[in-house]
PDB file of C-alpha atoms in Angstrom:
ATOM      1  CA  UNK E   1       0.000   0.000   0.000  1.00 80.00           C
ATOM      2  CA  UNK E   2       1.407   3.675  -0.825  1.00 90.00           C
ATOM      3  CA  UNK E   3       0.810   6.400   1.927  1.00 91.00           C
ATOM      4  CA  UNK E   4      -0.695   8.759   0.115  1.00 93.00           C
ATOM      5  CA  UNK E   5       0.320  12.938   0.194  1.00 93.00           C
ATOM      6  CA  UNK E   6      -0.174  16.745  -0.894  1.00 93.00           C
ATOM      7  CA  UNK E   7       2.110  18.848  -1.867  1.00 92.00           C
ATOM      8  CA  UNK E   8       1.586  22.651  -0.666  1.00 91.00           C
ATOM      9  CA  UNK E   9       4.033  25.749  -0.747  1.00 90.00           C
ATOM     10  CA  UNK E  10       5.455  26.571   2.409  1.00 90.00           C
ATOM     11  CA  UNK E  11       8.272  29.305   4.110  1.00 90.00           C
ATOM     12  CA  UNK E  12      11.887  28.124   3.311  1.00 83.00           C
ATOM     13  CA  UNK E  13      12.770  26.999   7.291  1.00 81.00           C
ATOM     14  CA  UNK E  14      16.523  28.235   6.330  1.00 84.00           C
ATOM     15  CA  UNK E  15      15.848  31.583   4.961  1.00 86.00           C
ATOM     16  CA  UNK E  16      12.230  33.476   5.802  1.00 83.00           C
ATOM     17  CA  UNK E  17      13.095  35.512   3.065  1.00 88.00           C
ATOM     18  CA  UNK E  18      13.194  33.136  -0.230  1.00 90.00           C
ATOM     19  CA  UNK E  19      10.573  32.083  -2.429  1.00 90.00           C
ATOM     20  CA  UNK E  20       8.377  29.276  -0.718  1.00 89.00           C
ATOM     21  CA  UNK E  21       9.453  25.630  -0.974  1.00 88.00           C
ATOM     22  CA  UNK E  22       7.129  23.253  -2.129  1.00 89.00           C
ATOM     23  CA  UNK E  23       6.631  20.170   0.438  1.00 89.00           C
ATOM     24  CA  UNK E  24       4.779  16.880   1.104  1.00 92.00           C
ATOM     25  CA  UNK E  25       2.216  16.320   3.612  1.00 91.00           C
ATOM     26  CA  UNK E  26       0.759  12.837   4.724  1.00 92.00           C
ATOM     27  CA  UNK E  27      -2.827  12.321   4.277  1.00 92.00           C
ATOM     28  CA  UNK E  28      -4.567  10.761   6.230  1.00 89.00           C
ATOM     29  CA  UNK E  29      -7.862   8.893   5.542  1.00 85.00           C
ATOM     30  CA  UNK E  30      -9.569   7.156   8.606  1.00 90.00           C
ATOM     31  CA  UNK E  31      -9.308   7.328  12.182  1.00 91.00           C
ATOM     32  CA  UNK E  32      -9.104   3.219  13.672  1.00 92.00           C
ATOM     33  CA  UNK E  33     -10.280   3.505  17.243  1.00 91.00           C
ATOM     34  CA  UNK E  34      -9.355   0.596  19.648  1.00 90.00           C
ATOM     35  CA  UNK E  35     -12.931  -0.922  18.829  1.00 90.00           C
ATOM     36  CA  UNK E  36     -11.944  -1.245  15.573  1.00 91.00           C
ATOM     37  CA  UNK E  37      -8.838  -2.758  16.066  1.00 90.00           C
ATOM     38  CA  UNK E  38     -10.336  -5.282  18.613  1.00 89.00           C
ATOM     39  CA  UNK E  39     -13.422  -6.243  15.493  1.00 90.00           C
ATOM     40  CA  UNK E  40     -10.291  -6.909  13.574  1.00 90.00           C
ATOM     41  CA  UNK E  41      -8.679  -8.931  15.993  1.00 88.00           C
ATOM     42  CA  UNK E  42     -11.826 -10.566  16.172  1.00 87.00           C
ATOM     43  CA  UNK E  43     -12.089 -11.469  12.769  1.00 89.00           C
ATOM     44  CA  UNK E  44      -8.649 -13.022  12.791  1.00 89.00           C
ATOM     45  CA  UNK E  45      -8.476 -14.913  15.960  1.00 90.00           C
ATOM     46  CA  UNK E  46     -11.087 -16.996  19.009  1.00 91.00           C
ATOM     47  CA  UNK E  47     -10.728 -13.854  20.686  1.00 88.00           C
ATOM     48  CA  UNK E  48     -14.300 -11.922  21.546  1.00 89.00           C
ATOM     49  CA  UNK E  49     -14.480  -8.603  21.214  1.00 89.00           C
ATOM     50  CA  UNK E  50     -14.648  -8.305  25.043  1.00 90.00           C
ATOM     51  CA  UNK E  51     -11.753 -10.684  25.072  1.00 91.00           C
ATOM     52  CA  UNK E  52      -9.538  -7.814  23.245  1.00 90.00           C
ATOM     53  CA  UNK E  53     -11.213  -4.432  24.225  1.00 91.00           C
ATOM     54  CA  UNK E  54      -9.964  -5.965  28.052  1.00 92.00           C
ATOM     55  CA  UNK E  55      -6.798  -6.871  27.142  1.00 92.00           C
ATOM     56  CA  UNK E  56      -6.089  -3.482  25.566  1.00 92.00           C
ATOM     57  CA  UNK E  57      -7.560  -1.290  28.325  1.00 93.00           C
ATOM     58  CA  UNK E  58      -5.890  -3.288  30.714  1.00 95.00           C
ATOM     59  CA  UNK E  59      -2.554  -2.829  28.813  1.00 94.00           C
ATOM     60  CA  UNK E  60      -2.888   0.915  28.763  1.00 94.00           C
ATOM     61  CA  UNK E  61      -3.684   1.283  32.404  1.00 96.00           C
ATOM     62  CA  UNK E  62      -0.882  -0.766  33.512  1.00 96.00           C
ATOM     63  CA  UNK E  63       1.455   1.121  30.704  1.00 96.00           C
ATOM     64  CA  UNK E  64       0.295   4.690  31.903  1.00 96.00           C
ATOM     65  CA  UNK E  65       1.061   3.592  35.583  1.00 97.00           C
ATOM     66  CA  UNK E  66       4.721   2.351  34.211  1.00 97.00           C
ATOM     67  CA  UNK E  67       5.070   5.835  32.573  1.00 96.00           C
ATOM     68  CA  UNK E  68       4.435   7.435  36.021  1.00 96.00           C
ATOM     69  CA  UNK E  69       7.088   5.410  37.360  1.00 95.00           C
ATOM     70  CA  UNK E  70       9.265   6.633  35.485  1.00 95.00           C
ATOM     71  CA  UNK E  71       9.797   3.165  33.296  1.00 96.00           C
ATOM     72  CA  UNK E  72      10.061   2.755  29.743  1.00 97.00           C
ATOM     73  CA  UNK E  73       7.280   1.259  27.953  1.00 97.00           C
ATOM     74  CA  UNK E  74       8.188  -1.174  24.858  1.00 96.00           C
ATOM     75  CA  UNK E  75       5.335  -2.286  23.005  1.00 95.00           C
ATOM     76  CA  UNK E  76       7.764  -5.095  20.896  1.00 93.00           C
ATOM     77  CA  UNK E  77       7.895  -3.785  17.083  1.00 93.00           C
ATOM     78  CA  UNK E  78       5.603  -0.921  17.311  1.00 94.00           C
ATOM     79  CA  UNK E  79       7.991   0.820  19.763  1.00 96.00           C
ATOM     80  CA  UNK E  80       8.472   2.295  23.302  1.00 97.00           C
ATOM     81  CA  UNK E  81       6.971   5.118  24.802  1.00 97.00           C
ATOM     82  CA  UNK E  82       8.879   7.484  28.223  1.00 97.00           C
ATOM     83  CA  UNK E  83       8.826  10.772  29.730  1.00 96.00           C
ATOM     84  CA  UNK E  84      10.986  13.545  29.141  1.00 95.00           C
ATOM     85  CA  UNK E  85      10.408  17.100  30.931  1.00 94.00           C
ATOM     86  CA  UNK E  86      10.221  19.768  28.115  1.00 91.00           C
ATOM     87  CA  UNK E  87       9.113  22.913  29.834  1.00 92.00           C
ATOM     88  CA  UNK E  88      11.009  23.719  32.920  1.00 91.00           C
ATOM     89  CA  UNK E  89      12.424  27.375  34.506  1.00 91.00           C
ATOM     90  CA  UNK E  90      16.378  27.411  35.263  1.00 91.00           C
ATOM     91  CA  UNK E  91      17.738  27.952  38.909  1.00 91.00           C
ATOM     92  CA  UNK E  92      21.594  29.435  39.137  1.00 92.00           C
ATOM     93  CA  UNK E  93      22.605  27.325  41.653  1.00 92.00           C
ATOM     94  CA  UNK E  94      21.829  23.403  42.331  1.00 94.00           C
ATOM     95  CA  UNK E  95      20.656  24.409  46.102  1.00 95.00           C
ATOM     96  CA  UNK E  96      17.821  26.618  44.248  1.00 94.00           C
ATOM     97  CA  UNK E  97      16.217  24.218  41.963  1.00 93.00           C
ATOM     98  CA  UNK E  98      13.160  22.628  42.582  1.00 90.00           C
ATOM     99  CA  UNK E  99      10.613  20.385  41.377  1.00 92.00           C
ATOM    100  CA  UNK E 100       8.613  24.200  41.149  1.00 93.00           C
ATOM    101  CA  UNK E 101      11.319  24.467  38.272  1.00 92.00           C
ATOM    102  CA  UNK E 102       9.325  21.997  36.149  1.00 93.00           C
ATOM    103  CA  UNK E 103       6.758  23.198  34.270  1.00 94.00           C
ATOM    104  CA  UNK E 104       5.453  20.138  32.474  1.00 94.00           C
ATOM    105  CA  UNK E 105       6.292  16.748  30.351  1.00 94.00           C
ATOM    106  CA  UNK E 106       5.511  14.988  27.403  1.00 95.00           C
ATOM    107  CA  UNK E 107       5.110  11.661  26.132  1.00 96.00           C
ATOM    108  CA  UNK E 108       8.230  10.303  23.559  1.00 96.00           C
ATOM    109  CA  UNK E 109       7.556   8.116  21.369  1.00 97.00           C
ATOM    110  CA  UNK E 110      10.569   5.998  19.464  1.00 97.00           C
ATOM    111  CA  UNK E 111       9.252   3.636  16.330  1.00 97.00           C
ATOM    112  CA  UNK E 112      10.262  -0.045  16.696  1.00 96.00           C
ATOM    113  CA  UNK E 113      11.984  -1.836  14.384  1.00 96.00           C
ATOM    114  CA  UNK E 114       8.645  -3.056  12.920  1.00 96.00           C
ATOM    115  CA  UNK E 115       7.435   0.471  12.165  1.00 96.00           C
ATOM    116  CA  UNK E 116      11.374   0.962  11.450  1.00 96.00           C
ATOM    117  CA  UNK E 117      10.871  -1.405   8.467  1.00 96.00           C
ATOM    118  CA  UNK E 118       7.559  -0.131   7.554  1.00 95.00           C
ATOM    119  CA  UNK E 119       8.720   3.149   7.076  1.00 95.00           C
ATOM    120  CA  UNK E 120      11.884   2.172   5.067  1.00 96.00           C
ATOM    121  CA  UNK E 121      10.088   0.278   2.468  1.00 96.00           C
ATOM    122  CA  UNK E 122       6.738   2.546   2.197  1.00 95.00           C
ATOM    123  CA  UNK E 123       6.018   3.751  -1.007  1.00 96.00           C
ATOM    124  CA  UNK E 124       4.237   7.316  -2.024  1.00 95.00           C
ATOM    125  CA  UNK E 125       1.292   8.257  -3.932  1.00 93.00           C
ATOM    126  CA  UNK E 126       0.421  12.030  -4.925  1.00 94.00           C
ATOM    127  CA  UNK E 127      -2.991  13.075  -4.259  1.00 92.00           C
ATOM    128  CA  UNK E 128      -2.445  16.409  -5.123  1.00 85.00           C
ATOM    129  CA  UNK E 129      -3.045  17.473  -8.880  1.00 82.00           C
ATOM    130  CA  UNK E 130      -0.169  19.339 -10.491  1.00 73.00           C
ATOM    131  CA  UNK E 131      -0.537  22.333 -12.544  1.00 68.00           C
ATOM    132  CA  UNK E 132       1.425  22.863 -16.052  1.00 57.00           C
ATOM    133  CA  UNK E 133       3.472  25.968 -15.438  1.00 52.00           C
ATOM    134  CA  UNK E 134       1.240  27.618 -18.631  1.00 53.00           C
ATOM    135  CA  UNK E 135      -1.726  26.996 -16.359  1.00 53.00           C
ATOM    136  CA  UNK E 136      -0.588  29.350 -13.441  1.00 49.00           C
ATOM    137  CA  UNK E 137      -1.793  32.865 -13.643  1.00 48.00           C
ATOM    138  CA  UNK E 138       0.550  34.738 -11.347  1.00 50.00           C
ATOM    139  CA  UNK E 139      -1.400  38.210 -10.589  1.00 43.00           C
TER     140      UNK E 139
END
């Protein structure tokens, strides 16, 4: 299957001031909710649809509570999940700082090697019609 993009003209991130750069965006289609994983599973496996909607909630509880910890969560090929702290006010001495210092965290996500392999051997489909040059009118 070919992820499919756009293409839209965007600010050169090295210079503000030349022309707009032309880039590809990922589309995407469909939002899969957890139900609609577990009817898959379903479909594929003896597993109920209770069977997998508990597994999975019971899974995210228990990874959530790791996170907390301070633990890092590996889900095998899809990847692992841990904390970082990305907002957080300096002190000028080591005696100063506090946990009043941090501001906040976020979640870190690192790809797997399945997703890894996924991503190395995707292929790409335009969605985005191109226009002959002739068919431009620049005002």
């Amino acid at each position: 299957m070919a992820l499919q993009y756009s293409i839209s003209a965007r600010p050169n991130p090295s210079s503000k001031d030349a022309a707009p750069m032309f880039y590809a965006t990922a589309k995407s289609s469909t939002v899969i909710e957890v139900r609609d994983l577990c009817k898959m599973c379903r479909a594929h496996s003896t597993f109920t649809m209770g069977d997998s909607m508990g597994a999975i909630e019971t899974l995210l509880e228990h990874a959530i509570e790791q996170l907390q910890l301070g633990n890092i969560v590996r889900l095998g090929g899809l990847g692992s999940f841990r904390l970082t702290i990305n907002r957080q006010s300096g002190a000028e001495t080591l005696e100063q700082f506090n946990d009043s210092n941090i501001k906040g965290c976020h979640v870190l996500f690192t790809a797997g090697d399945d997703l890894v392999d996924m991503c190395n051997n995707m292929s790409y489909q335009c969605v985005t019609e191109k226009k002959k040059k002739e068919d431009v009118v620049e005002n």
